[in-house]
Every structure is written in C-alpha cells, then in structure tokens.
Short mmCIF file of C-alpha atoms in Angstrom, two decimals:
data_model
loop_
_atom_site.label_atom_id
_atom_site.label_comp_id
_atom_site.label_asym_id
_atom_site.label_seq_id
_atom_site.Cartn_x
_atom_site.Cartn_y
_atom_site.Cartn_z
CA MET A 8 10.10 21.59 38.12
CA ALA A 9 8.77 18.02 37.93
CA LYS A 10 8.27 16.51 34.51
CA THR A 11 4.86 15.20 33.53
CA ILE A 12 4.17 13.03 30.52
CA ILE A 13 0.85 13.87 28.92
CA PRO A 14 -0.66 11.64 26.25
CA PHE A 15 -2.03 13.64 23.30
CA GLY A 16 -4.31 11.55 21.10
CA PRO A 17 -4.81 9.15 19.41
CA GLN A 18 -8.36 10.47 19.65
CA HIS A 19 -8.48 14.22 20.06
CA PRO A 20 -11.25 16.73 19.27
CA VAL A 21 -9.09 18.68 16.79
CA LEU A 22 -7.73 15.66 14.95
CA PRO A 23 -10.03 13.69 12.68
CA GLU A 24 -7.42 10.93 12.44
CA PRO A 25 -5.48 9.06 15.11
CA ILE A 26 -1.92 9.91 16.04
CA HIS A 27 -0.51 9.71 19.53
CA LEU A 28 2.07 12.11 20.93
CA SER A 29 3.77 11.55 24.27
CA LEU A 30 4.36 15.08 25.47
CA THR A 31 6.84 15.70 28.25
CA VAL A 32 5.71 18.87 29.99
CA GLU A 33 7.42 21.08 32.53
CA ASP A 34 5.39 23.95 33.94
CA GLU A 35 2.93 23.87 30.98
CA ILE A 36 5.81 24.04 28.50
CA VAL A 37 6.40 21.06 26.23
CA THR A 38 10.00 19.85 26.45
CA GLN A 39 9.79 16.72 24.33
CA ALA A 40 7.32 15.18 21.88
CA VAL A 41 7.52 11.55 20.80
CA PRO A 42 5.11 10.50 18.05
CA ALA A 43 3.51 7.06 17.90
CA LEU A 44 1.73 5.66 14.86
CA GLY A 45 0.05 2.41 13.95
CA TYR A 46 -3.66 3.02 14.47
CA VAL A 47 -4.74 3.00 10.82
CA HIS A 48 -2.06 1.12 8.91
CA ARG A 49 -3.62 -0.74 5.99
CA GLY A 50 -0.63 -2.17 4.11
CA LEU A 51 -1.76 -0.65 0.81
CA GLU A 52 1.72 -0.81 -0.75
CA LYS A 53 1.65 -4.54 -0.26
CA LEU A 54 -1.55 -4.87 -2.28
CA CYS A 55 0.49 -4.62 -5.49
CA ASP A 56 1.18 -8.35 -4.93
CA ILE A 57 -2.46 -9.24 -5.60
CA ARG A 58 -3.85 -6.33 -7.65
CA ASP A 59 -2.55 -5.75 -11.14
CA TYR A 60 -0.96 -2.42 -11.90
CA HIS A 61 -4.13 -1.00 -13.52
CA HIS A 62 -6.25 -1.89 -10.49
CA MET A 63 -3.66 -0.37 -8.17
CA ILE A 64 -4.82 3.06 -9.37
CA GLN A 65 -8.00 2.60 -7.34
CA VAL A 66 -5.91 1.42 -4.37
CA VAL A 67 -3.56 4.41 -4.36
CA GLU A 68 -6.54 6.76 -4.63
CA ARG A 69 -7.58 5.38 -1.26
CA VAL A 70 -4.28 6.17 0.43
CA CYS A 71 -5.93 9.54 1.06
CA GLY A 72 -9.35 10.71 -0.05
CA ILE A 73 -8.46 14.39 -0.01
CA CYS A 74 -5.45 13.88 -2.31
CA SER A 75 -6.91 10.92 -4.23
CA LYS A 76 -6.58 12.50 -7.64
CA ILE A 77 -2.97 13.48 -7.04
CA HIS A 78 -1.97 10.04 -5.76
CA ALA A 79 -3.42 8.46 -8.87
CA MET A 80 -1.72 11.04 -11.09
CA CYS A 81 1.66 10.40 -9.47
CA TYR A 82 1.22 6.64 -9.84
CA CYS A 83 0.14 6.84 -13.49
CA HIS A 84 2.76 9.45 -14.35
CA GLY A 85 5.55 7.33 -12.85
CA LEU A 86 4.52 4.14 -14.62
CA GLU A 87 3.92 5.97 -17.90
CA GLU A 88 7.46 7.33 -17.71
CA MET A 89 8.77 3.83 -17.04
CA MET A 90 6.77 2.33 -19.90
CA GLN A 91 7.51 5.28 -22.25
CA ILE A 92 3.85 6.04 -22.87
CA GLU A 93 3.08 9.38 -24.47
CA VAL A 94 0.01 10.84 -22.76
CA PRO A 95 -2.16 13.11 -25.00
CA PRO A 96 -1.82 16.85 -24.23
CA ARG A 97 -5.54 17.21 -23.43
CA ALA A 98 -5.25 14.46 -20.81
CA LYS A 99 -2.28 16.25 -19.23
CA TYR A 100 -4.32 19.44 -18.96
CA LEU A 101 -7.33 17.63 -17.53
CA ARG A 102 -5.11 15.97 -14.94
CA THR A 103 -3.76 19.40 -14.02
CA ILE A 104 -7.24 20.91 -13.72
CA TRP A 105 -8.58 18.22 -11.43
CA SER A 106 -5.42 18.11 -9.34
CA GLU A 107 -5.52 21.88 -8.77
CA LEU A 108 -9.22 21.65 -7.89
CA HIS A 109 -8.17 19.07 -5.34
CA ARG A 110 -5.61 21.48 -3.92
CA VAL A 111 -8.30 24.17 -3.62
CA HIS A 112 -10.73 21.97 -1.73
CA SER A 113 -7.96 20.45 0.42
CA HIS A 114 -6.64 23.87 1.44
CA LEU A 115 -10.17 25.16 2.12
CA LEU A 116 -10.84 22.07 4.22
CA TRP A 117 -7.63 22.66 6.13
CA LEU A 118 -8.21 26.40 6.61
CA GLY A 119 -11.63 25.54 8.06
CA LEU A 120 -10.26 22.83 10.35
CA PHE A 121 -7.48 25.15 11.47
CA ALA A 122 -10.02 27.84 12.39
CA ASP A 123 -12.06 25.20 14.21
CA GLY A 124 -8.88 24.08 15.99
CA PHE A 125 -8.62 27.38 17.84
CA GLY A 126 -12.33 27.81 18.31
CA PHE A 127 -13.21 30.14 15.43
CA GLU A 128 -16.33 28.22 14.38
CA ALA A 129 -17.87 30.97 12.24
CA LEU A 130 -14.77 31.07 10.02
CA PHE A 131 -14.78 27.27 9.83
CA TYR A 132 -18.37 27.23 8.51
CA GLN A 133 -17.68 30.03 6.02
CA LEU A 134 -14.64 28.25 4.55
CA TRP A 135 -16.40 24.91 4.26
CA LYS A 136 -19.34 26.62 2.60
CA ILE A 137 -16.98 27.95 -0.06
CA ARG A 138 -15.40 24.50 -0.41
CA GLU A 139 -18.80 23.04 -1.32
CA ARG A 140 -18.63 24.81 -4.69
CA VAL A 141 -15.45 22.87 -5.55
CA MET A 142 -17.00 19.62 -4.35
CA ASP A 143 -19.96 20.32 -6.63
CA ILE A 144 -17.55 20.79 -9.55
CA ASN A 145 -15.94 17.45 -8.74
CA GLU A 146 -19.31 15.75 -8.55
CA ALA A 147 -20.63 17.29 -11.76
CA THR A 148 -17.49 16.56 -13.79
CA THR A 149 -16.40 13.19 -12.44
CA GLY A 150 -19.40 11.70 -10.66
CA ASN A 151 -17.75 11.78 -7.24
CA ARG A 152 -17.07 14.51 -4.72
CA VAL A 153 -13.88 13.22 -3.08
CA ILE A 154 -12.40 10.15 -4.77
CA VAL A 155 -12.84 11.36 -8.34
CA SER A 156 -11.15 8.38 -10.00
CA VAL A 157 -10.46 10.05 -13.34
CA ASN A 158 -6.95 8.78 -13.98
CA VAL A 159 -6.23 5.73 -16.06
CA MET A 160 -2.93 4.51 -17.42
CA GLY A 161 -2.39 6.56 -20.58
CA GLY A 162 -4.62 9.50 -19.71
CA VAL A 163 -7.97 10.23 -18.09
CA ARG A 164 -11.40 8.67 -18.33
CA LYS A 165 -13.54 11.82 -18.29
CA ASP A 166 -13.60 14.91 -20.47
CA LEU A 167 -14.94 18.42 -19.93
CA SER A 168 -17.58 19.87 -22.25
CA PRO A 169 -17.57 23.59 -23.24
CA THR A 170 -20.66 24.09 -21.04
CA GLN A 171 -18.91 22.52 -18.06
CA ILE A 172 -15.82 24.69 -18.67
CA ARG A 173 -17.95 27.87 -18.64
CA TRP A 174 -19.70 26.73 -15.47
CA ILE A 175 -16.39 25.85 -13.72
CA LEU A 176 -15.00 29.28 -14.60
CA SER A 177 -18.06 31.05 -13.19
CA GLU A 178 -17.98 28.91 -10.02
CA LEU A 179 -14.28 29.63 -9.53
CA GLU A 180 -15.05 33.33 -9.86
CA LEU A 181 -17.39 32.96 -6.90
CA VAL A 182 -14.94 30.82 -4.90
CA GLU A 183 -12.26 33.45 -5.43
CA SER A 184 -14.43 36.44 -4.50
CA GLU A 185 -15.89 34.68 -1.42
CA LEU A 186 -12.40 33.66 -0.28
CA LYS A 187 -11.01 37.16 -0.80
CA ALA A 188 -13.89 38.53 1.25
CA LEU A 189 -12.57 36.44 4.15
CA GLU A 190 -8.93 37.45 3.60
CA SER A 191 -8.76 40.04 6.38
CA THR A 192 -10.39 37.57 8.81
CA ILE A 193 -8.01 34.77 7.89
CA LEU A 194 -4.84 36.87 7.87
CA ASP A 195 -5.44 39.88 10.11
CA ASP A 196 -7.88 38.81 12.81
CA TYR A 197 -6.64 39.24 16.39
CA THR A 198 -7.71 35.71 17.43
CA VAL A 199 -6.01 34.07 14.46
CA LYS A 200 -2.76 35.94 15.00
CA GLU A 201 -2.79 35.43 18.75
CA ARG A 202 -3.00 31.67 18.31
CA THR A 203 -0.61 31.26 15.38
CA VAL A 204 2.10 33.94 15.22
CA GLY A 205 5.37 32.66 16.66
CA LYS A 206 3.87 29.23 17.45
CA GLY A 207 5.62 26.09 16.26
CA MET A 208 8.75 27.69 14.88
CA LEU A 209 10.71 25.87 12.20
CA THR A 210 13.72 27.71 10.85
CA LYS A 211 14.77 27.52 7.21
CA GLU A 212 17.77 25.34 8.11
CA GLN A 213 15.68 22.98 10.25
CA ALA A 214 12.98 22.65 7.59
CA TYR A 215 15.56 21.72 4.99
CA GLU A 216 17.61 19.36 7.10
CA LEU A 217 14.58 17.60 8.56
CA GLY A 218 13.16 16.97 5.08
CA ALA A 219 9.99 19.04 5.54
CA ALA A 220 7.61 19.12 2.59
CA GLY A 221 5.05 21.42 1.01
CA PRO A 222 3.66 24.45 2.85
CA THR A 223 5.66 23.41 5.93
CA LEU A 224 8.86 23.80 3.88
CA ARG A 225 7.73 26.90 1.99
CA GLY A 226 6.42 28.54 5.17
CA SER A 227 10.02 28.43 6.40
CA GLY A 228 11.34 30.33 3.41
CA ILE A 229 12.33 27.61 0.94
CA ALA A 230 10.93 28.06 -2.57
CA GLN A 231 10.61 24.43 -3.56
CA ASP A 232 7.50 23.03 -5.21
CA CYS A 233 7.38 19.76 -7.15
CA ARG A 234 5.12 21.36 -9.73
CA GLN A 235 8.33 22.97 -10.96
CA LEU A 236 9.25 19.48 -12.22
CA ASN A 237 6.76 20.17 -15.03
CA TYR A 238 4.74 16.99 -14.86
CA ALA A 239 1.23 17.03 -16.40
CA ALA A 240 0.70 20.46 -18.02
CA PHE A 241 2.62 22.58 -15.52
CA SER A 242 5.35 23.40 -18.04
CA ASP A 243 2.73 25.40 -20.01
CA LEU A 244 1.38 27.30 -17.01
CA GLU A 245 2.80 30.30 -15.25
CA PHE A 246 3.33 30.12 -11.53
CA GLU A 247 5.90 30.73 -8.82
CA PRO A 248 6.11 28.78 -5.56
CA VAL A 249 4.34 30.58 -2.71
CA VAL A 250 6.87 31.33 0.01
CA GLU A 251 6.62 32.83 3.49
CA TYR A 252 9.61 33.39 5.71
CA ASP A 253 8.56 33.40 9.36
CA GLY A 254 8.48 29.61 9.84
CA ASP A 255 5.57 29.68 12.30
CA SER A 256 2.00 28.36 12.17
CA TYR A 257 0.82 31.71 10.80
CA ALA A 258 3.30 31.54 7.90
CA ARG A 259 2.15 28.04 7.03
CA SER A 260 -1.50 29.10 7.02
CA LYS A 261 -0.63 32.13 4.87
CA VAL A 262 1.09 29.85 2.35
CA ARG A 263 -2.03 27.71 2.11
CA TYR A 264 -4.33 30.69 1.75
CA ARG A 265 -2.20 32.14 -1.07
CA GLU A 266 -1.84 28.73 -2.72
CA THR A 267 -5.63 28.39 -2.86
CA LEU A 268 -5.84 31.54 -4.95
CA GLN A 269 -2.84 30.38 -7.00
CA SER A 270 -4.55 27.06 -7.76
CA ILE A 271 -7.69 28.85 -8.90
CA ASP A 272 -5.51 30.83 -11.29
CA LEU A 273 -3.82 27.65 -12.53
CA VAL A 274 -7.19 25.99 -13.22
CA ARG A 275 -8.23 29.08 -15.15
CA GLN A 276 -5.02 29.10 -17.18
CA ALA A 277 -5.39 25.39 -17.95
CA LEU A 278 -9.05 25.75 -18.95
CA HIS A 279 -8.23 28.63 -21.29
CA LYS A 280 -5.37 26.70 -22.91
CA LEU A 281 -7.08 23.28 -22.94
CA PRO A 282 -6.07 21.67 -26.25
CA ASP A 283 -8.37 19.52 -28.36
CA GLY A 284 -7.72 15.85 -28.96
CA GLU A 285 -7.76 12.44 -27.38
CA ILE A 286 -8.01 12.04 -23.62
CA ASN A 287 -6.21 8.69 -23.35
CA VAL A 288 -4.17 6.14 -25.24
CA LYS A 289 -4.37 2.39 -25.01
CA VAL A 290 -1.65 0.91 -22.84
CA LYS A 291 -0.14 -2.45 -23.68
CA GLY A 292 2.44 -4.47 -21.84
CA ASN A 293 3.57 -4.54 -18.25
CA PRO A 294 5.99 -2.32 -16.36
CA GLU A 295 9.57 -3.50 -16.09
CA GLY A 296 12.53 -1.89 -14.39
CA GLU A 297 12.74 0.74 -11.69
CA GLY A 298 11.47 4.27 -11.51
CA VAL A 299 10.47 7.10 -9.22
CA ALA A 300 7.90 9.86 -9.53
CA ARG A 301 7.29 13.02 -7.56
CA VAL A 302 4.36 15.41 -7.60
CA GLU A 303 3.12 18.19 -5.33
CA GLN A 304 0.17 17.31 -3.14
CA PRO A 305 -1.68 19.96 -1.12
CA ARG A 306 0.40 18.80 1.87
CA GLY A 307 3.66 18.70 -0.07
CA GLU A 308 5.96 16.49 -2.04
CA LEU A 309 4.66 13.00 -2.80
CA PHE A 310 7.21 10.34 -3.76
CA TYR A 311 6.53 7.02 -5.46
CA TYR A 312 9.04 4.26 -6.15
CA PHE A 313 8.18 1.46 -8.58
CA LYS A 314 9.85 -1.81 -9.37
CA GLY A 315 8.30 -3.90 -12.12
CA ASN A 316 9.33 -7.32 -13.37
CA GLY A 317 7.44 -7.49 -16.65
CA THR A 318 4.36 -9.10 -15.08
CA LYS A 319 1.05 -7.41 -14.37
CA HIS A 320 2.00 -7.13 -10.69
CA LEU A 321 4.51 -4.61 -9.46
CA GLU A 322 7.32 -6.16 -7.49
CA ARG A 323 7.54 -3.19 -5.14
CA LEU A 324 5.57 -0.03 -4.70
CA ARG A 325 6.74 2.50 -2.17
CA ILE A 326 4.78 5.62 -1.26
CA ARG A 327 6.35 8.42 0.80
CA THR A 328 3.63 10.91 1.62
CA PRO A 329 4.19 14.51 2.75
CA THR A 330 2.87 14.06 6.28
CA PHE A 331 5.38 11.24 6.77
CA ALA A 332 8.07 13.79 5.88
CA ASN A 333 6.57 16.42 8.16
CA ILE A 334 6.44 14.33 11.35
CA PRO A 335 10.18 14.69 12.21
CA PRO A 336 9.87 18.50 11.80
CA LEU A 337 6.77 18.38 14.03
CA ALA A 338 8.80 16.61 16.72
CA VAL A 339 11.18 19.59 16.59
CA MET A 340 8.45 22.28 16.44
CA LEU A 341 6.63 21.17 19.59
CA PRO A 342 9.33 21.49 22.28
CA GLY A 343 9.27 24.99 23.75
CA ILE A 344 5.61 25.77 23.15
CA GLU A 345 2.78 25.92 25.68
CA LEU A 346 0.65 22.82 26.07
CA ALA A 347 -2.44 24.76 24.95
CA ASP A 348 -0.81 25.49 21.59
CA VAL A 349 -0.07 21.86 20.75
CA PRO A 350 -3.30 21.21 18.79
CA VAL A 351 -2.80 24.32 16.66
CA VAL A 352 0.83 23.50 15.90
CA VAL A 353 0.00 19.87 15.08
CA LEU A 354 -2.73 21.08 12.73
CA SER A 355 -0.35 23.58 11.13
CA ILE A 356 1.44 20.79 9.22
CA ASP A 357 -1.96 19.64 7.85
CA PRO A 358 -1.48 16.11 9.16
CA CYS A 359 -2.97 13.22 7.22
CA ILE A 360 -2.40 10.07 9.23
CA SER A 361 -4.20 7.87 6.74
CA CYS A 362 -1.53 8.94 4.19
CA THR A 363 1.29 8.55 6.67
CA GLU A 364 0.53 4.95 7.50
CA ARG A 365 -0.91 3.82 4.15
CA MET B 100 -9.12 5.40 -28.26
CA ALA B 101 -5.75 5.93 -29.94
CA GLU B 102 -2.89 3.47 -29.70
CA ALA B 103 0.08 4.37 -27.52
CA LYS B 104 3.14 5.35 -29.51
CA THR B 105 5.53 2.47 -29.40
CA THR B 106 9.19 3.19 -29.12
CA GLU B 107 12.10 0.82 -28.87
CA LYS B 108 11.66 -1.02 -25.59
CA LYS B 109 14.21 -0.02 -23.02
CA ILE B 110 14.06 -1.28 -19.46
CA PRO B 111 14.48 1.74 -17.18
CA VAL B 112 17.13 1.48 -14.51
CA LEU B 113 17.26 3.88 -11.59
CA ALA B 114 20.58 5.72 -11.61
CA THR B 115 22.09 4.91 -8.25
CA GLN B 116 25.45 5.09 -6.57
CA THR B 117 26.29 1.87 -4.75
CA VAL B 118 27.56 2.11 -1.19
CA GLU B 119 28.75 -0.47 1.32
CA ASN B 120 27.81 -0.66 5.00
CA ASP B 121 31.24 0.67 5.92
CA ASN B 122 31.10 3.85 3.88
CA LEU B 123 27.37 4.59 4.06
CA LYS B 124 27.64 7.15 6.82
CA ALA B 125 30.52 8.93 5.14
CA GLU B 126 28.48 9.21 1.94
CA ILE B 127 25.43 10.46 3.84
CA GLN B 128 27.61 13.03 5.58
CA ARG B 129 29.04 14.11 2.21
CA LEU B 130 25.57 14.54 0.68
CA LYS B 131 24.43 16.49 3.72
CA SER B 132 27.42 18.81 3.52
CA GLU B 133 26.78 19.30 -0.21
CA GLY B 134 23.27 20.55 0.63
CA PHE B 135 21.14 17.52 -0.21
CA ARG B 136 17.99 16.87 1.82
CA LEU B 137 16.70 13.40 2.62
CA VAL B 138 13.55 12.48 0.74
CA THR B 139 13.16 8.92 1.95
CA LEU B 140 14.52 5.39 2.25
CA THR B 141 13.05 2.51 0.27
CA CYS B 142 13.54 -1.13 1.15
CA VAL B 143 13.24 -3.67 -1.67
CA ASP B 144 13.10 -7.36 -0.85
CA LEU B 145 15.47 -9.24 -3.20
CA ASP B 146 15.75 -12.84 -2.02
CA GLU B 147 15.85 -14.91 1.15
CA GLU B 148 19.09 -13.33 2.27
CA HIS B 149 19.15 -9.74 1.02
CA VAL B 150 17.31 -6.49 0.59
CA ASP B 151 18.29 -3.32 -1.22
CA LEU B 152 18.13 -0.11 0.77
CA LEU B 153 17.69 2.95 -1.43
CA TYR B 154 18.48 6.33 0.06
CA SER B 155 16.84 9.13 -1.97
CA PHE B 156 18.11 12.70 -1.70
CA ASP B 157 17.09 15.93 -3.32
CA LYS B 158 18.76 19.24 -4.06
CA ASP B 159 16.96 21.90 -6.08
CA LEU B 160 14.54 19.21 -7.31
CA GLU B 161 17.36 17.01 -8.64
CA MET B 162 17.38 13.56 -7.07
CA VAL B 163 20.28 11.26 -6.27
CA HIS B 164 19.92 7.74 -4.93
CA LEU B 165 22.34 5.61 -2.95
CA ARG B 166 21.86 1.85 -3.07
CA MET B 167 23.10 -0.44 -0.32
CA HIS B 168 22.91 -4.21 -0.66
CA GLN B 169 21.98 -5.35 2.83
CA PRO B 170 22.02 -8.88 4.27
CA LYS B 171 18.86 -9.49 6.27
CA SER B 172 20.76 -11.15 9.09
CA ASN B 173 23.05 -8.16 9.75
CA PRO B 174 22.02 -4.81 11.19
CA ALA B 175 22.26 -1.81 8.89
CA PRO B 176 23.87 1.39 10.17
CA SER B 177 21.24 3.95 11.10
CA ILE B 178 21.70 7.39 9.57
CA SER B 179 19.29 9.01 12.03
CA ASP B 180 22.18 10.41 14.06
CA ILE B 181 23.25 12.37 10.95
CA LEU B 182 19.78 13.06 9.57
CA PHE B 183 17.11 12.94 12.28
CA ALA B 184 14.39 12.71 9.61
CA ALA B 185 15.48 9.12 8.86
CA PHE B 186 14.30 7.76 12.22
CA LEU B 187 10.69 7.29 11.15
CA VAL B 188 11.38 5.46 7.91
CA GLU B 189 14.09 3.30 9.50
CA ASN B 190 11.56 2.25 12.13
CA GLU B 191 9.06 1.53 9.37
CA ILE B 192 11.57 -0.70 7.55
CA GLN B 193 12.35 -2.44 10.84
CA ASP B 194 8.65 -3.24 11.22
CA GLN B 195 7.92 -4.25 7.68
CA PHE B 196 11.11 -6.03 6.59
CA GLY B 197 12.71 -7.09 9.85
CA ILE B 198 15.96 -5.26 9.08
CA CYS B 199 17.58 -3.94 12.26
CA PHE B 200 19.21 -0.53 12.34
CA ASP B 201 22.17 0.09 14.59
CA GLY B 202 22.13 3.37 16.50
CA LEU B 203 18.57 4.54 15.83
CA VAL B 204 18.04 7.76 17.78
CA LEU B 205 14.43 6.87 18.52
CA ASN B 206 13.85 3.14 18.32
CA PHE B 207 10.31 1.77 18.45
CA GLU B 208 11.84 -1.74 18.49
CA ASN B 209 9.57 -3.18 15.79
CA TYR B 210 6.40 -1.76 17.29
CA LEU B 211 5.87 1.43 15.30
CA TYR B 212 2.94 -0.17 13.45
CA LEU B 213 2.87 -3.76 14.59
CA GLU B 214 1.40 -5.35 17.67
CA GLU B 215 3.32 -7.80 19.83
CA GLU B 216 1.47 -10.86 18.55
CA VAL B 217 2.61 -10.25 14.94
CA ALA B 218 5.27 -12.85 14.19
CA ARG B 219 5.92 -12.17 10.51
CA THR B 220 7.66 -9.36 8.71
CA PRO B 221 4.65 -8.38 6.63
CA PHE B 222 6.40 -6.85 3.61
CA CYS B 223 8.97 -9.60 3.04
CA LYS B 224 8.23 -12.00 0.24
CA TYR B 225 10.99 -14.39 1.16
CA SER B 226 11.26 -14.32 4.92
CA VAL B 227 8.68 -14.85 7.61
CA ILE B 228 10.66 -14.79 10.83
CA ARG B 229 10.65 -11.53 12.67
CA LYS B 230 13.86 -10.38 14.31
CA ASP B 231 14.23 -8.25 17.36
CA ALA B 232 15.64 -4.76 17.05
CA GLN B 233 19.18 -4.24 18.29
#
C-alpha cells in the first residue's frame, strides 16, 4: 500500500490552538506522526530579564489562561521556598480553593470540547453551561473569570467573606448535581464509547517511560499526582489520585470526569477548614540560588526551575508544562489508529499549545 | 499586612549529581533501569563559553537532577535514543541556546520554533551566533 503524508493542523476545527502533525497514512491507518510546533511561541521565560520577579507573576499567568492560577501558584510557591518565606495558613487554603476551582472549570471545558470533537454538540453545550457557574464564582471572588490574578509573593491578594463561602458551597452543590445528571451520558453513551474506547492506547510502561503527565499518566494506571507533594493546603485535605487502567481515550476522559467531582470535594473540604488570619506577608529581598517547584495542573505535572542572583531579575526561569510532556506520548499513541480518530486522540491529552510553547 | 518571618539567610543550592559528557548516557541508562522517569532538561546560560544542562528525573515524586557542564562549541550527547521523551526538549534547547545534540532521534535542525531568518540564539545572554545542528 502506498504511503500518503497528510498534514493535520495547524488550524483544525477541533483544535482551538495551532499544532501541526505530519501523519503518514497507509490505507487510512496512521503509521507515523511527527509533531511540529512554533506557531505561538512568545518567549515568556525570557521576560524575566526585563520584568522583576514580582511582575513575572502576571507573565506566568499568561502562559495559559485556563491554568493561570496554578502557574502563578507554582511560581510563587517555588520562590517562597527559595526565599524561606512562611505563607499564612489562610493564604495556603485560598490558593488551594482557587486552584481546584480552576481544575473544575478546565476539566468541564475539556469534557465539552471532547464531546464537540466527536460531534456530540448537545453534551458540549450542557457541560459548558455547568462550567459557567464556576466562571461566575471566579468573577465574583476575584474580579476576573479566567486570569484571576490572586497570587502575590507571600500569599494572596483577595479574601473570601462568609457570605461568599456560603454562596460558593451552594453553587458547587448545583455544579455537582448537574454534572452527576450527565454521568451516564458522559461515561455510558454509545457514541462516546464508540469513539473513545480502545483509541489512542498508551500502556502503563509507555506512559511512564515517555514521561506522560496528569490524566494521561493516570489514565494508564499510574497513581501519581503532584498534589501528593503537599504544597498549599493539600497536606490537610483528604484525597487519593484518580486512576484508570485501560490507557485509552475513554480512560483519560473518565479520569477527568472523576477528578472534577474530586476537586469539588477538595474545595468543600478547604472551605470548611479555612483558618482565620492574614492572607499575605510582606516580602523583602530578592531571590538568590537555585530551586525547583512542581504542582498539579488540570493537564498534569507543572515544573518550574528558578535561578536567582540576588537582584530583582531572575537569571533563569524554566517552565515545563504538562502538554510539553504529553507530546512524545501522543507521537506514540497515534500510529495504528484510523485517520478519523486522530482528532479525538489528540484531544484526549487535553493539549494546550500556548502552554507548550510559552 | 504582617512581616515575613526572617530566618538566617541561606542561599539554596539545587542538589545535583555532576556528570561528564563521557558518562552521561551511562548515568541516564542507570536512572532509567532504576525506574526514574524523565521530567525535563533545563539549559542555563553561564558565560560566553558554557552552559549547564540539568537533567531532572522523578521516581515516586522524589526528584534527582544531573548537571552537565557543557561547552557551547561542542555538541552534547543526545539522550533521546535512551529516553524518546527527551527529543522535544533537546530540540528546544538547540533552538534557544544553539547547543547541538549528537544523535537526536528526531532532529528539527534548529527550526522547531525559529524561522530561517533568525540569526541569534534567543535565550543566550552571552552568545549571539547561531550554530547549525549536527
């Protein structure tokens, strides 16, 4: 059978961001996939040369809008560790609450896009309607829907009032019940299963060796979640990593569905245990030395490396985002599948190209 | 706003194991056989002649880092034949710092992100001349 090379992307109806894949196809079956990047690279790491380390918080929030809060938390957490700054307990809880709210809206966004990816528009609209409640919480508590910008060095800049806490709890009740009402559609529907079960296989060994991250790793049976590192207030909250074992697109979507409910539970736990006290401390001095920080984004493990030289500018800032880690596994998932399944399998890693290129 | 607690100032140093070009691959192979997974590589520009390449690995959420002092004029050994996941970040370092990697399994030859007309290595503080990939 003759080989054909089919360009997939950079602009494609199912992908809101540009990535190009050169797909070698034989008889409608993909035999090789070579990724190409470079459409949205912004050189954000390099901006630490001209923005001081406080201003860089706003820069890292713009690595990815959907994970903005978690980028900023990872950045602040890493530098605070380097500078030995003790963050107040209430600030740690607030960081946890907003970061888990981010995970909820990110997973709902993805579940909707995934449904849209295989033509299930009604499910897409339902999931995004539910997501609006979380966006409203973000807007009411931080002033912004997506880039919430609550982190500062030494804590957070916004607090939650008792009225807001009661309202968030009641809204989460609705998010949870509305999401559970869709559970059988998301997990048991014929269309969903037909398009996802057995598609884009990644074995446990492959996921580990290829450095997969987040739901892509956990969907292949590996119980690893950076929240177990107990940053922010996670040491005080009860949770277990969500794991599925089949390693296909269906397993990855199941992980995200279950993690959405888990995050709602974590927000609830954090709101119930929210301690009183200060929400930030004043930070003096400049970072010096080297450090790394890791947190769990909706898409997986986020890694930051810092090198400071005692000035207000970092000497080096390195950001390794989860999609960057999940592209080599994607190059292994695609060979062997039908051409028609490529969009669904690409979506199954929840790609964020803006993160990948920074 | 409360004051941050001040403790005795200690400059943090990343705990790393130093490796040379010659034994890098053996060390990577050892870590792989011990069950470590690659997290990422980090390139740090040091001076006009050298960069540090940091190889970060993880096992059960514990991290280890290898540090290799790399002359800019020499190619670094690629580890992508041992760990395929390294190909993307090695290509990124090739683009941004002009370091060449020998034996890359998928080599974008400096054009992963950059266009042909770009003549500088954009992330280098000390060097502006772009080198061709090997």
